[in-house]
Amino acid sequence: MEAKLEVGILGFGTVGSGVIHILEEHAEKISQMTGYQVSVKTVLVRDLEKNRRYETKGFSLTTEPSDILDDPAISVVVEVMGSIEPAREYVLQALKAGKHVVTANKDLIALHGDELIAVAQANQCDLFYEASVAGGIPILRTIVNGLAADKIQKVMGIVNGTTNFMLTKMKTEKRDYEDVLKEAQDLGFAESDPTNDVDGIDAARKMVILTRLAFGMNVDLADVDTVGIRGIAPRDMEVAEQLKYVIKLVGTAEEKNGSVAVSVGPVLLPKYHPMAGVNNENNAVFVTGAAAGETMYYGPGAGELPTATSVVSDIITVAKNSKLGTNGNAFNSYKHDTKQTVPEEIFSKYYLRIVMDDKTGTFLKLTQIFAEAGVGFDKILQEPLDEFTATVVVVTHVTSKAQLEQAIEKVKLEPQMQVEAKYQVVEG
Amino acid sequence: MEAKLEVGILGFGTVGSGVIHILEEHAEKISQMTGYQVSVKTVLVRDLEKNRRYETKGFSLTTEPSDILDDPAISVVVEVMGSIEPAREYVLQALKAGKHVVTANKDLIALHGDELIAVAQANQCDLFYEASVAGGIPILRTIVNGLAADKIQKVMGIVNGTTNFMLTKMKTEKRDYEDVLKEAQDLGFAESDPTNDVDGIDAARKMVILTRLAFGMNVDLADVDTVGIRGIAPRDMEVAEQLKYVIKLVGTAEEKNGSVAVSVGPVLLPKYHPMAGVNNENNAVFVTGAAAGETMYYGPGAGELPTATSVVSDIITVAKNSKLGTNGNAFNSYKHDTKQTVPEEIFSKYYLRIVMDDKTGTFLKLTQIFAEAGVGFDKILQEPLDEFTATVVVVTHVTSKAQLEQAIEKVKLEPQMQVEAKYQVVEG
């Protein structure tokens, strides 16, 4: 008789239902691939009475977490509740009870991944979270598999669907931030408090996860230089288009000489860059490897079935590992001491939008400040804003972050000028 | 002591050298991931005297295939010779001797994959060929892994780097076919006889491989409806741009109700389609899954190190399978009877460029022919070519291939009009 692998699911929302649906529909293929008959045994719900989307055939519902966490027959726990607590507590209990865990919870993994991974390894359990970054794109496993035969140098990602949807609308329909935010909220893409999305926090969490996998380093969320999209003005969109760029909210993690720099912020991408064409709520992760070169992985960033597909892929890997006797390697066991790249070693071109008094000498003053910091200008666009002020947009030459910050600190001392936008510019 | 896995390599060109280089550089990581010490034992070369790029430390060179194929210590054979014979013969011998085979040879797999896969399975050997399609992009394994939790409906690919380079140049530099072909030849992207690339044969071979993996069906090369890029005129490029499309050479394999349609040809992609931004010699494969939705995998289509990286990934999988005792599943064992979709069931919009006598009544005749076949026009652009002839470009409504062919057969009977281009149009 074929071995059984029984699954408990914490949470019966759309993703949980999708997982059940896919496991049923692909039962035969999964058994062929893994040698296990994988089935759902128990699902944790908040309310037993509520009508459920799928018939609860072959499994039972419970409101008692211990019905899953203490059931010795269940060897895989799927966490699709979201939020930190009690998800964290349940995952820890499951791992300590020797159960493998698959989660779609990016907040949990970004904030407590280090702790959970350690507990998983100590208990020789798998802990997988493919669905936590870029929902339907198998990016985490691709990075981990790719790593075996290559050295990753840089990971760039459009990893927040809400802001990408908003930026796409701002660009193609020439609308402003407030207007498209309202539409995103009406469509249910953005929360009524959109902070996590629009301020880049969600993207920063995903970059923490990607950095851990690609470079084996644990970066604190606080150490991710994070800027959101609130400050992007229609004027920025126009100028970017004139200069043949597209503005996207991009997370970047780059390793250099054993240290890593992680940031999230609006970035000007050349319009022929593969990421420039990633529109609407889609996600993409662009990976630079020493041997494989530049590859990109594109797809839906969220959604019930794409996310559930990734969860099921993780369950299949748990099943394979169980056959192989290789459980407990988490996604990878590749680990380095975390070292942050100093600002003197982070290089980029920058886009700056500066508002200044429209008086003779102000622009001269500005150029002097940048020249003294060693920051050269590649492109300059100036135009009057009203009778008294003018907007200057400059694109700098490649400069270190330290030099740029030095110049900007000096600009702050000048009451007649103000830096209103500072975005990285990627060259093709 | 750690188990050893010894590799023999047939061919010592750039890819073979790359494989040796990567296996050496990543030896420790590979041993951590697989539990095997993977090393190259013997390399087949044509000429022992020729200077080699890498020092031949730790392995020996031979001109005698049997030194690899008959060596019981060698359990994995890497075939990077190219061409059909003697590669096919050597691969068969290796499989029959119980050795696993990794090959980068798309011609071999497209034309003889069915035979080789059967022999591999009969001998419980792995036969992997990730590098044969889209060199550096891990597309085959992604499809196979993804299949376990999803049903693939359609695969579209820009899978020939040479023609994509040429089309990019034709578009961005407004040059004609002959001119960019010469540049591609000068740069070494195109052969002196460019037939395989420009007539779509290379792309068709890759689509045969992708179809086998995604749908478990063996399609004959002769059954792939293949059109190349020779006929693309500067006028087509211009009109496509006016209509906000980009012309790419795209391979398509689509499954519907258990039958599959495979084609290669110039396709008009909306300029905001993710594949429209795939430029130069890059490749991309765009997959539509029932659950995961639309995902795209982008990267270098060829090149020494990207290709070698894929070969090494395959070797790592062989090593894992050897530990797992799951060798012999080839890439997948998913197989269906091959059924081709009838032309009545293949639907698309089409772009047609028709040259006709500039006489009253000719255009009326044309519209009558199409109306009788049930093919409606979505867009029409007409302009005089010279004193006596005019070019008409039409984009049809969605129509079946059968209806379109019927109309075109009738046009062929009219001496005063001629269809010069017929490309599929993809809607966003």
mmCIF file of N, CA and C in Angstrom, chain B residues 82-194:
data_model
loop_
_atom_site.group_PDB
_atom_site.id
_atom_site.type_symbol
_atom_site.label_atom_id
_atom_site.label_comp_id
_atom_site.label_asym_id
_atom_site.label_seq_id
_atom_site.Cartn_x
_atom_site.Cartn_y
_atom_site.Cartn_z
ATOM 1 N N GLY B 82 27.054 18.271 -29.935
ATOM 2 C CA GLY B 82 26.160 18.830 -30.945
ATOM 3 C C GLY B 82 25.982 17.887 -32.118
ATOM 4 N N SER B 83 25.082 18.252 -33.051
ATOM 5 C CA SER B 83 24.729 17.450 -34.231
ATOM 6 C C SER B 83 24.094 16.117 -33.824
ATOM 7 N N ILE B 84 23.600 15.405 -34.811
ATOM 8 C CA ILE B 84 22.886 14.166 -34.504
ATOM 9 C C ILE B 84 23.842 12.983 -34.338
ATOM 10 N N GLU B 85 24.616 12.702 -35.352
ATOM 11 C CA GLU B 85 25.556 11.592 -35.216
ATOM 12 C C GLU B 85 26.978 12.112 -35.115
ATOM 13 N N PRO B 86 27.826 11.517 -34.335
ATOM 14 C CA PRO B 86 27.629 10.298 -33.546
ATOM 15 C C PRO B 86 26.990 10.517 -32.167
ATOM 16 N N ALA B 87 26.519 11.769 -31.883
ATOM 17 C CA ALA B 87 25.992 12.033 -30.536
ATOM 18 C C ALA B 87 24.901 11.028 -30.159
ATOM 19 N N ARG B 88 23.975 10.777 -31.112
ATOM 20 C CA ARG B 88 22.869 9.862 -30.829
ATOM 21 C C ARG B 88 23.383 8.464 -30.459
ATOM 22 N N GLU B 89 24.326 7.985 -31.253
ATOM 23 C CA GLU B 89 24.885 6.653 -31.031
ATOM 24 C C GLU B 89 25.542 6.567 -29.644
ATOM 25 N N TYR B 90 26.317 7.590 -29.291
ATOM 26 C CA TYR B 90 27.018 7.589 -28.000
ATOM 27 C C TYR B 90 26.015 7.645 -26.834
ATOM 28 N N VAL B 91 24.985 8.486 -26.999
ATOM 29 C CA VAL B 91 23.991 8.608 -25.924
ATOM 30 C C VAL B 91 23.269 7.271 -25.735
ATOM 31 N N LEU B 92 22.920 6.627 -26.847
ATOM 32 C CA LEU B 92 22.263 5.314 -26.756
ATOM 33 C C LEU B 92 23.152 4.301 -26.038
ATOM 34 N N GLN B 93 24.428 4.283 -26.432
ATOM 35 C CA GLN B 93 25.374 3.356 -25.788
ATOM 36 C C GLN B 93 25.479 3.615 -24.295
ATOM 37 N N ALA B 94 25.556 4.911 -23.948
ATOM 38 C CA ALA B 94 25.687 5.275 -22.538
ATOM 39 C C ALA B 94 24.469 4.799 -21.757
ATOM 40 N N LEU B 95 23.278 5.065 -22.292
ATOM 41 C CA LEU B 95 22.048 4.670 -21.600
ATOM 42 C C LEU B 95 21.965 3.155 -21.460
ATOM 43 N N LYS B 96 22.326 2.454 -22.536
ATOM 44 C CA LYS B 96 22.256 0.990 -22.487
ATOM 45 C C LYS B 96 23.262 0.422 -21.496
ATOM 46 N N ALA B 97 24.332 1.180 -21.259
ATOM 47 C CA ALA B 97 25.320 0.753 -20.261
ATOM 48 C C ALA B 97 24.903 1.200 -18.863
ATOM 49 N N GLY B 98 23.689 1.746 -18.739
ATOM 50 C CA GLY B 98 23.185 2.126 -17.412
ATOM 51 C C GLY B 98 23.701 3.460 -16.900
ATOM 52 N N LYS B 99 24.213 4.281 -17.820
ATOM 53 C CA LYS B 99 24.714 5.601 -17.392
ATOM 54 C C LYS B 99 23.631 6.661 -17.603
ATOM 55 N N HIS B 100 23.559 7.612 -16.672
ATOM 56 C CA HIS B 100 22.658 8.744 -16.838
ATOM 57 C C HIS B 100 23.264 9.714 -17.853
ATOM 58 N N VAL B 101 22.389 10.396 -18.591
ATOM 59 C CA VAL B 101 22.882 11.284 -19.638
ATOM 60 C C VAL B 101 22.306 12.686 -19.469
ATOM 61 N N VAL B 102 23.191 13.682 -19.584
ATOM 62 C CA VAL B 102 22.787 15.081 -19.626
ATOM 63 C C VAL B 102 23.267 15.635 -20.955
ATOM 64 N N THR B 103 22.348 16.240 -21.714
ATOM 65 C CA THR B 103 22.751 16.769 -23.011
ATOM 66 C C THR B 103 22.225 18.183 -23.209
ATOM 67 N N ALA B 104 22.958 18.949 -24.014
ATOM 68 C CA ALA B 104 22.532 20.313 -24.337
ATOM 69 C C ALA B 104 22.049 20.359 -25.781
ATOM 70 N N ASN B 105 21.850 19.178 -26.381
ATOM 71 C CA ASN B 105 21.683 19.046 -27.823
ATOM 72 C C ASN B 105 20.202 19.053 -28.224
ATOM 73 N N LYS B 106 19.705 20.227 -28.605
ATOM 74 C CA LYS B 106 18.262 20.345 -28.912
ATOM 75 C C LYS B 106 17.879 19.569 -30.158
ATOM 76 N N ASP B 107 18.777 19.517 -31.157
ATOM 77 C CA ASP B 107 18.441 18.799 -32.385
ATOM 78 C C ASP B 107 18.226 17.323 -32.066
ATOM 79 N N LEU B 108 19.151 16.781 -31.295
ATOM 80 C CA LEU B 108 19.071 15.378 -30.913
ATOM 81 C C LEU B 108 17.771 15.085 -30.164
ATOM 82 N N ILE B 109 17.428 15.945 -29.199
ATOM 83 C CA ILE B 109 16.245 15.699 -28.374
ATOM 84 C C ILE B 109 14.956 15.941 -29.159
ATOM 85 N N ALA B 110 14.967 16.958 -30.016
ATOM 86 C CA ALA B 110 13.752 17.228 -30.802
ATOM 87 C C ALA B 110 13.492 16.093 -31.775
ATOM 88 N N LEU B 111 14.544 15.600 -32.438
ATOM 89 C CA LEU B 111 14.350 14.597 -33.482
ATOM 90 C C LEU B 111 14.314 13.172 -32.953
ATOM 91 N N HIS B 112 15.088 12.892 -31.912
ATOM 92 C CA HIS B 112 15.177 11.509 -31.428
ATOM 93 C C HIS B 112 14.814 11.362 -29.956
ATOM 94 N N GLY B 113 14.188 12.397 -29.388
ATOM 95 C CA GLY B 113 13.876 12.371 -27.964
ATOM 96 C C GLY B 113 13.030 11.175 -27.567
ATOM 97 N N ASP B 114 12.046 10.870 -28.392
ATOM 98 C CA ASP B 114 11.130 9.786 -28.062
ATOM 99 C C ASP B 114 11.885 8.461 -27.889
ATOM 100 N N GLU B 115 12.740 8.162 -28.860
ATOM 101 C CA GLU B 115 13.553 6.934 -28.814
ATOM 102 C C GLU B 115 14.478 6.950 -27.586
ATOM 103 N N LEU B 116 15.160 8.078 -27.382
ATOM 104 C CA LEU B 116 16.145 8.145 -26.300
ATOM 105 C C LEU B 116 15.465 8.043 -24.930
ATOM 106 N N ILE B 117 14.314 8.703 -24.791
ATOM 107 C CA ILE B 117 13.593 8.662 -23.517
ATOM 108 C C ILE B 117 13.158 7.227 -23.205
ATOM 109 N N ALA B 118 12.699 6.512 -24.240
ATOM 110 C CA ALA B 118 12.276 5.118 -24.040
ATOM 111 C C ALA B 118 13.451 4.261 -23.587
ATOM 112 N N VAL B 119 14.606 4.445 -24.227
ATOM 113 C CA VAL B 119 15.785 3.655 -23.848
ATOM 114 C C VAL B 119 16.222 4.015 -22.421
ATOM 115 N N ALA B 120 16.165 5.308 -22.091
ATOM 116 C CA ALA B 120 16.545 5.736 -20.742
ATOM 117 C C ALA B 120 15.648 5.076 -19.709
ATOM 118 N N GLN B 121 14.330 5.082 -19.971
ATOM 119 C CA GLN B 121 13.412 4.502 -18.998
ATOM 120 C C GLN B 121 13.601 2.992 -18.879
ATOM 121 N N ALA B 122 13.826 2.337 -20.032
ATOM 122 C CA ALA B 122 14.047 0.884 -20.012
ATOM 123 C C ALA B 122 15.274 0.532 -19.174
ATOM 124 N N ASN B 123 16.238 1.448 -19.130
ATOM 125 C CA ASN B 123 17.466 1.175 -18.384
ATOM 126 C C ASN B 123 17.495 1.895 -17.030
ATOM 127 N N GLN B 124 16.349 2.460 -16.633
ATOM 128 C CA GLN B 124 16.253 3.213 -15.375
ATOM 129 C C GLN B 124 17.334 4.277 -15.242
ATOM 130 N N CYS B 125 17.543 4.962 -16.352
ATOM 131 C CA CYS B 125 18.539 6.032 -16.341
ATOM 132 C C CYS B 125 17.859 7.392 -16.490
ATOM 133 N N ASP B 126 18.469 8.420 -15.897
ATOM 134 C CA ASP B 126 18.020 9.787 -16.119
ATOM 135 C C ASP B 126 18.503 10.266 -17.486
ATOM 136 N N LEU B 127 17.637 11.041 -18.159
ATOM 137 C CA LEU B 127 18.046 11.716 -19.401
ATOM 138 C C LEU B 127 17.531 13.143 -19.278
ATOM 139 N N PHE B 128 18.435 14.088 -19.046
ATOM 140 C CA PHE B 128 18.027 15.484 -18.844
ATOM 141 C C PHE B 128 18.618 16.385 -19.916
ATOM 142 N N TYR B 129 17.917 17.477 -20.250
ATOM 143 C CA TYR B 129 18.352 18.331 -21.358
ATOM 144 C C TYR B 129 17.892 19.769 -21.162
ATOM 145 N N GLU B 130 18.010 20.239 -19.907
ATOM 146 C CA GLU B 130 17.604 21.608 -19.573
ATOM 147 C C GLU B 130 18.252 22.641 -20.495
ATOM 148 N N ALA B 131 19.514 22.427 -20.861
ATOM 149 C CA ALA B 131 20.242 23.427 -21.647
ATOM 150 C C ALA B 131 19.798 23.461 -23.105
ATOM 151 N N SER B 132 18.967 22.501 -23.519
ATOM 152 C CA SER B 132 18.618 22.437 -24.945
ATOM 153 C C SER B 132 17.593 23.492 -25.352
ATOM 154 N N VAL B 133 16.853 24.030 -24.404
ATOM 155 C CA VAL B 133 15.885 25.087 -24.696
ATOM 156 C C VAL B 133 16.197 26.288 -23.825
ATOM 157 N N ALA B 134 16.371 27.448 -24.455
ATOM 158 C CA ALA B 134 16.567 28.693 -23.724
ATOM 159 C C ALA B 134 17.716 28.564 -22.728
ATOM 160 N N GLY B 135 18.878 28.213 -23.271
ATOM 161 C CA GLY B 135 20.147 27.985 -22.555
ATOM 162 C C GLY B 135 20.191 28.222 -21.056
ATOM 163 N N GLY B 136 20.161 29.481 -20.632
ATOM 164 C CA GLY B 136 20.390 29.773 -19.226
ATOM 165 C C GLY B 136 19.138 29.839 -18.380
ATOM 166 N N ILE B 137 17.955 29.669 -18.989
ATOM 167 C CA ILE B 137 16.709 29.788 -18.229
ATOM 168 C C ILE B 137 16.271 28.399 -17.786
ATOM 169 N N PRO B 138 16.021 28.207 -16.497
ATOM 170 C CA PRO B 138 15.638 26.865 -16.031
ATOM 171 C C PRO B 138 14.183 26.565 -16.360
ATOM 172 N N ILE B 139 13.863 26.552 -17.644
ATOM 173 C CA ILE B 139 12.452 26.492 -18.035
ATOM 174 C C ILE B 139 11.889 25.079 -18.015
ATOM 175 N N LEU B 140 12.689 24.087 -18.441
ATOM 176 C CA LEU B 140 12.135 22.731 -18.514
ATOM 177 C C LEU B 140 11.778 22.224 -17.123
ATOM 178 N N ARG B 141 12.697 22.415 -16.174
ATOM 179 C CA ARG B 141 12.436 21.932 -14.828
ATOM 180 C C ARG B 141 11.268 22.698 -14.191
ATOM 181 N N THR B 142 11.182 23.998 -14.493
ATOM 182 C CA THR B 142 10.079 24.800 -13.954
ATOM 183 C C THR B 142 8.738 24.278 -14.473
ATOM 184 N N ILE B 143 8.695 23.954 -15.754
ATOM 185 C CA ILE B 143 7.463 23.396 -16.324
ATOM 186 C C ILE B 143 7.113 22.071 -15.658
ATOM 187 N N VAL B 144 8.111 21.215 -15.555
ATOM 188 C CA VAL B 144 7.857 19.882 -14.993
ATOM 189 C C VAL B 144 7.444 19.977 -13.526
ATOM 190 N N ASN B 145 8.158 20.801 -12.752
ATOM 191 C CA ASN B 145 7.784 20.969 -11.342
ATOM 192 C C ASN B 145 6.416 21.614 -11.220
ATOM 193 N N GLY B 146 6.183 22.634 -12.038
ATOM 194 C CA GLY B 146 4.925 23.353 -11.980
ATOM 195 C C GLY B 146 3.748 22.448 -12.323
ATOM 196 N N LEU B 147 3.979 21.521 -13.246
ATOM 197 C CA LEU B 147 2.928 20.606 -13.686
ATOM 198 C C LEU B 147 2.304 19.807 -12.561
ATOM 199 N N ALA B 148 3.116 19.527 -11.548
ATOM 200 C CA ALA B 148 2.616 18.678 -10.471
ATOM 201 C C ALA B 148 1.417 19.326 -9.789
ATOM 202 N N ALA B 149 1.414 20.651 -9.716
ATOM 203 C CA ALA B 149 0.356 21.336 -8.994
ATOM 204 C C ALA B 149 -0.530 22.178 -9.907
ATOM 205 N N ASP B 150 -0.364 22.033 -11.198
ATOM 206 C CA ASP B 150 -1.129 22.891 -12.106
ATOM 207 C C ASP B 150 -1.309 22.173 -13.437
ATOM 208 N N LYS B 151 -2.215 22.709 -14.248
ATOM 209 C CA LYS B 151 -2.405 22.189 -15.592
ATOM 210 C C LYS B 151 -1.990 23.284 -16.556
ATOM 211 N N ILE B 152 -0.990 23.006 -17.378
ATOM 212 C CA ILE B 152 -0.536 24.008 -18.339
ATOM 213 C C ILE B 152 -1.481 24.033 -19.525
ATOM 214 N N GLN B 153 -1.869 25.230 -19.936
ATOM 215 C CA GLN B 153 -2.793 25.358 -21.060
ATOM 216 C C GLN B 153 -2.093 25.814 -22.331
ATOM 217 N N LYS B 154 -1.052 26.642 -22.154
ATOM 218 C CA LYS B 154 -0.413 27.230 -23.328
ATOM 219 C C LYS B 154 1.026 27.599 -22.991
ATOM 220 N N VAL B 155 1.920 27.375 -23.949
ATOM 221 C CA VAL B 155 3.314 27.788 -23.800
ATOM 222 C C VAL B 155 3.674 28.609 -25.029
ATOM 223 N N MET B 156 4.122 29.839 -24.815
ATOM 224 C CA MET B 156 4.604 30.659 -25.928
ATOM 225 C C MET B 156 6.077 30.959 -25.683
ATOM 226 N N GLY B 157 6.880 30.915 -26.732
ATOM 227 C CA GLY B 157 8.301 31.155 -26.490
ATOM 228 C C GLY B 157 8.995 31.960 -27.571
ATOM 229 N N ILE B 158 9.821 32.887 -27.115
ATOM 230 C CA ILE B 158 10.835 33.472 -28.000
ATOM 231 C C ILE B 158 12.073 32.634 -27.719
ATOM 232 N N VAL B 159 12.303 31.624 -28.565
ATOM 233 C CA VAL B 159 13.298 30.609 -28.223
ATOM 234 C C VAL B 159 14.464 30.570 -29.209
ATOM 235 N N ASN B 160 14.511 31.538 -30.114
ATOM 236 C CA ASN B 160 15.668 31.616 -31.015
ATOM 237 C C ASN B 160 16.310 32.999 -30.883
ATOM 238 N N GLY B 161 17.506 33.007 -30.323
ATOM 239 C CA GLY B 161 18.183 34.279 -30.029
ATOM 240 C C GLY B 161 18.583 35.038 -31.286
ATOM 241 N N THR B 162 18.993 34.317 -32.323
ATOM 242 C CA THR B 162 19.473 34.973 -33.544
ATOM 243 C C THR B 162 18.375 35.805 -34.190
ATOM 244 N N THR B 163 17.208 35.192 -34.381
ATOM 245 C CA THR B 163 16.128 35.946 -35.028
ATOM 246 C C THR B 163 15.615 37.055 -34.117
ATOM 247 N N ASN B 164 15.642 36.843 -32.794
ATOM 248 C CA ASN B 164 15.179 37.916 -31.909
ATOM 249 C C ASN B 164 16.135 39.099 -31.960
ATOM 250 N N PHE B 165 17.422 38.809 -32.069
ATOM 251 C CA PHE B 165 18.418 39.869 -32.259
ATOM 252 C C PHE B 165 18.116 40.636 -33.547
ATOM 253 N N MET B 166 17.862 39.897 -34.622
ATOM 254 C CA MET B 166 17.615 40.542 -35.922
ATOM 255 C C MET B 166 16.347 41.397 -35.883
ATOM 256 N N LEU B 167 15.270 40.864 -35.304
ATOM 257 C CA LEU B 167 14.011 41.618 -35.250
ATOM 258 C C LEU B 167 14.169 42.872 -34.381
ATOM 259 N N THR B 168 14.953 42.744 -33.306
ATOM 260 C CA THR B 168 15.191 43.918 -32.452
ATOM 261 C C THR B 168 15.890 45.019 -33.239
ATOM 262 N N LYS B 169 16.906 44.618 -34.008
ATOM 263 C CA LYS B 169 17.637 45.597 -34.836
ATOM 264 C C LYS B 169 16.730 46.200 -35.906
ATOM 265 N N MET B 170 15.943 45.343 -36.555
ATOM 266 C CA MET B 170 15.050 45.846 -37.615
ATOM 267 C C MET B 170 14.094 46.891 -37.051
ATOM 268 N N LYS B 171 13.617 46.638 -35.820
ATOM 269 C CA LYS B 171 12.662 47.551 -35.212
ATOM 270 C C LYS B 171 13.342 48.836 -34.735
ATOM 271 N N THR B 172 14.386 48.681 -33.903
ATOM 272 C CA THR B 172 14.919 49.871 -33.246
ATOM 273 C C THR B 172 15.762 50.713 -34.196
ATOM 274 N N GLU B 173 16.414 50.062 -35.171
ATOM 275 C CA GLU B 173 17.280 50.834 -36.065
ATOM 276 C C GLU B 173 16.675 50.991 -37.455
ATOM 277 N N LYS B 174 15.441 50.543 -37.603
ATOM 278 C CA LYS B 174 14.709 50.677 -38.864
ATOM 279 C C LYS B 174 15.540 50.201 -40.053
ATOM 280 N N ARG B 175 16.147 49.030 -39.879
ATOM 281 C CA ARG B 175 16.950 48.460 -40.961
ATOM 282 C C ARG B 175 16.199 47.277 -41.559
ATOM 283 N N ASP B 176 16.649 46.837 -42.760
ATOM 284 C CA ASP B 176 15.914 45.733 -43.371
ATOM 285 C C ASP B 176 16.577 44.383 -43.087
ATOM 286 N N TYR B 177 15.849 43.333 -43.463
ATOM 287 C CA TYR B 177 16.231 41.966 -43.146
ATOM 288 C C TYR B 177 17.661 41.628 -43.569
ATOM 289 N N GLU B 178 17.997 41.917 -44.864
ATOM 290 C CA GLU B 178 19.313 41.522 -45.380
ATOM 291 C C GLU B 178 20.437 42.177 -44.595
ATOM 292 N N ASP B 179 20.192 43.436 -44.247
ATOM 293 C CA ASP B 179 21.191 44.233 -43.563
ATOM 294 C C ASP B 179 21.477 43.678 -42.161
ATOM 295 N N VAL B 180 20.425 43.379 -41.396
ATOM 296 C CA VAL B 180 20.648 42.876 -40.036
ATOM 297 C C VAL B 180 21.131 41.425 -40.065
ATOM 298 N N LEU B 181 20.760 40.676 -41.101
ATOM 299 C CA LEU B 181 21.283 39.310 -41.214
ATOM 300 C C LEU B 181 22.797 39.356 -41.348
ATOM 301 N N LYS B 182 23.263 40.293 -42.181
ATOM 302 C CA LYS B 182 24.708 40.397 -42.363
ATOM 303 C C LYS B 182 25.389 40.726 -41.030
ATOM 304 N N GLU B 183 24.797 41.644 -40.265
ATOM 305 C CA GLU B 183 25.398 41.992 -38.977
ATOM 306 C C GLU B 183 25.404 40.777 -38.040
ATOM 307 N N ALA B 184 24.290 40.029 -38.015
ATOM 308 C CA ALA B 184 24.219 38.850 -37.143
ATOM 309 C C ALA B 184 25.288 37.830 -37.545
ATOM 310 N N GLN B 185 25.518 37.724 -38.872
ATOM 311 C CA GLN B 185 26.559 36.795 -39.334
ATOM 312 C C GLN B 185 27.946 37.290 -38.934
ATOM 313 N N ASP B 186 28.172 38.608 -39.100
ATOM 314 C CA ASP B 186 29.472 39.174 -38.719
ATOM 315 C C ASP B 186 29.753 38.969 -37.229
ATOM 316 N N LEU B 187 28.702 39.061 -36.412
ATOM 317 C CA LEU B 187 28.865 38.919 -34.963
ATOM 318 C C LEU B 187 28.928 37.462 -34.521
ATOM 319 N N GLY B 188 28.724 36.551 -35.487
ATOM 320 C CA GLY B 188 28.775 35.133 -35.142
ATOM 321 C C GLY B 188 27.481 34.592 -34.553
ATOM 322 N N PHE B 189 26.400 35.418 -34.511
ATOM 323 C CA PHE B 189 25.101 34.927 -34.031
ATOM 324 C C PHE B 189 24.439 34.024 -35.068
ATOM 325 N N ALA B 190 24.654 34.359 -36.344
ATOM 326 C CA ALA B 190 24.005 33.592 -37.406
ATOM 327 C C ALA B 190 25.066 32.861 -38.223
ATOM 328 N N GLU B 191 24.722 31.662 -38.662
ATOM 329 C CA GLU B 191 25.619 30.874 -39.500
ATOM 330 C C GLU B 191 25.678 31.472 -40.907
ATOM 331 N N SER B 192 26.683 31.044 -41.691
ATOM 332 C CA SER B 192 26.737 31.533 -43.068
ATOM 333 C C SER B 192 25.512 31.026 -43.836
ATOM 334 N N ASP B 193 25.063 29.803 -43.530
ATOM 335 C CA ASP B 193 23.740 29.386 -44.011
ATOM 336 C C ASP B 193 22.757 29.545 -42.850
ATOM 337 N N PRO B 194 21.979 30.613 -42.870
ATOM 338 C CA PRO B 194 21.166 30.926 -41.686
ATOM 339 C C PRO B 194 19.820 30.208 -41.647
#
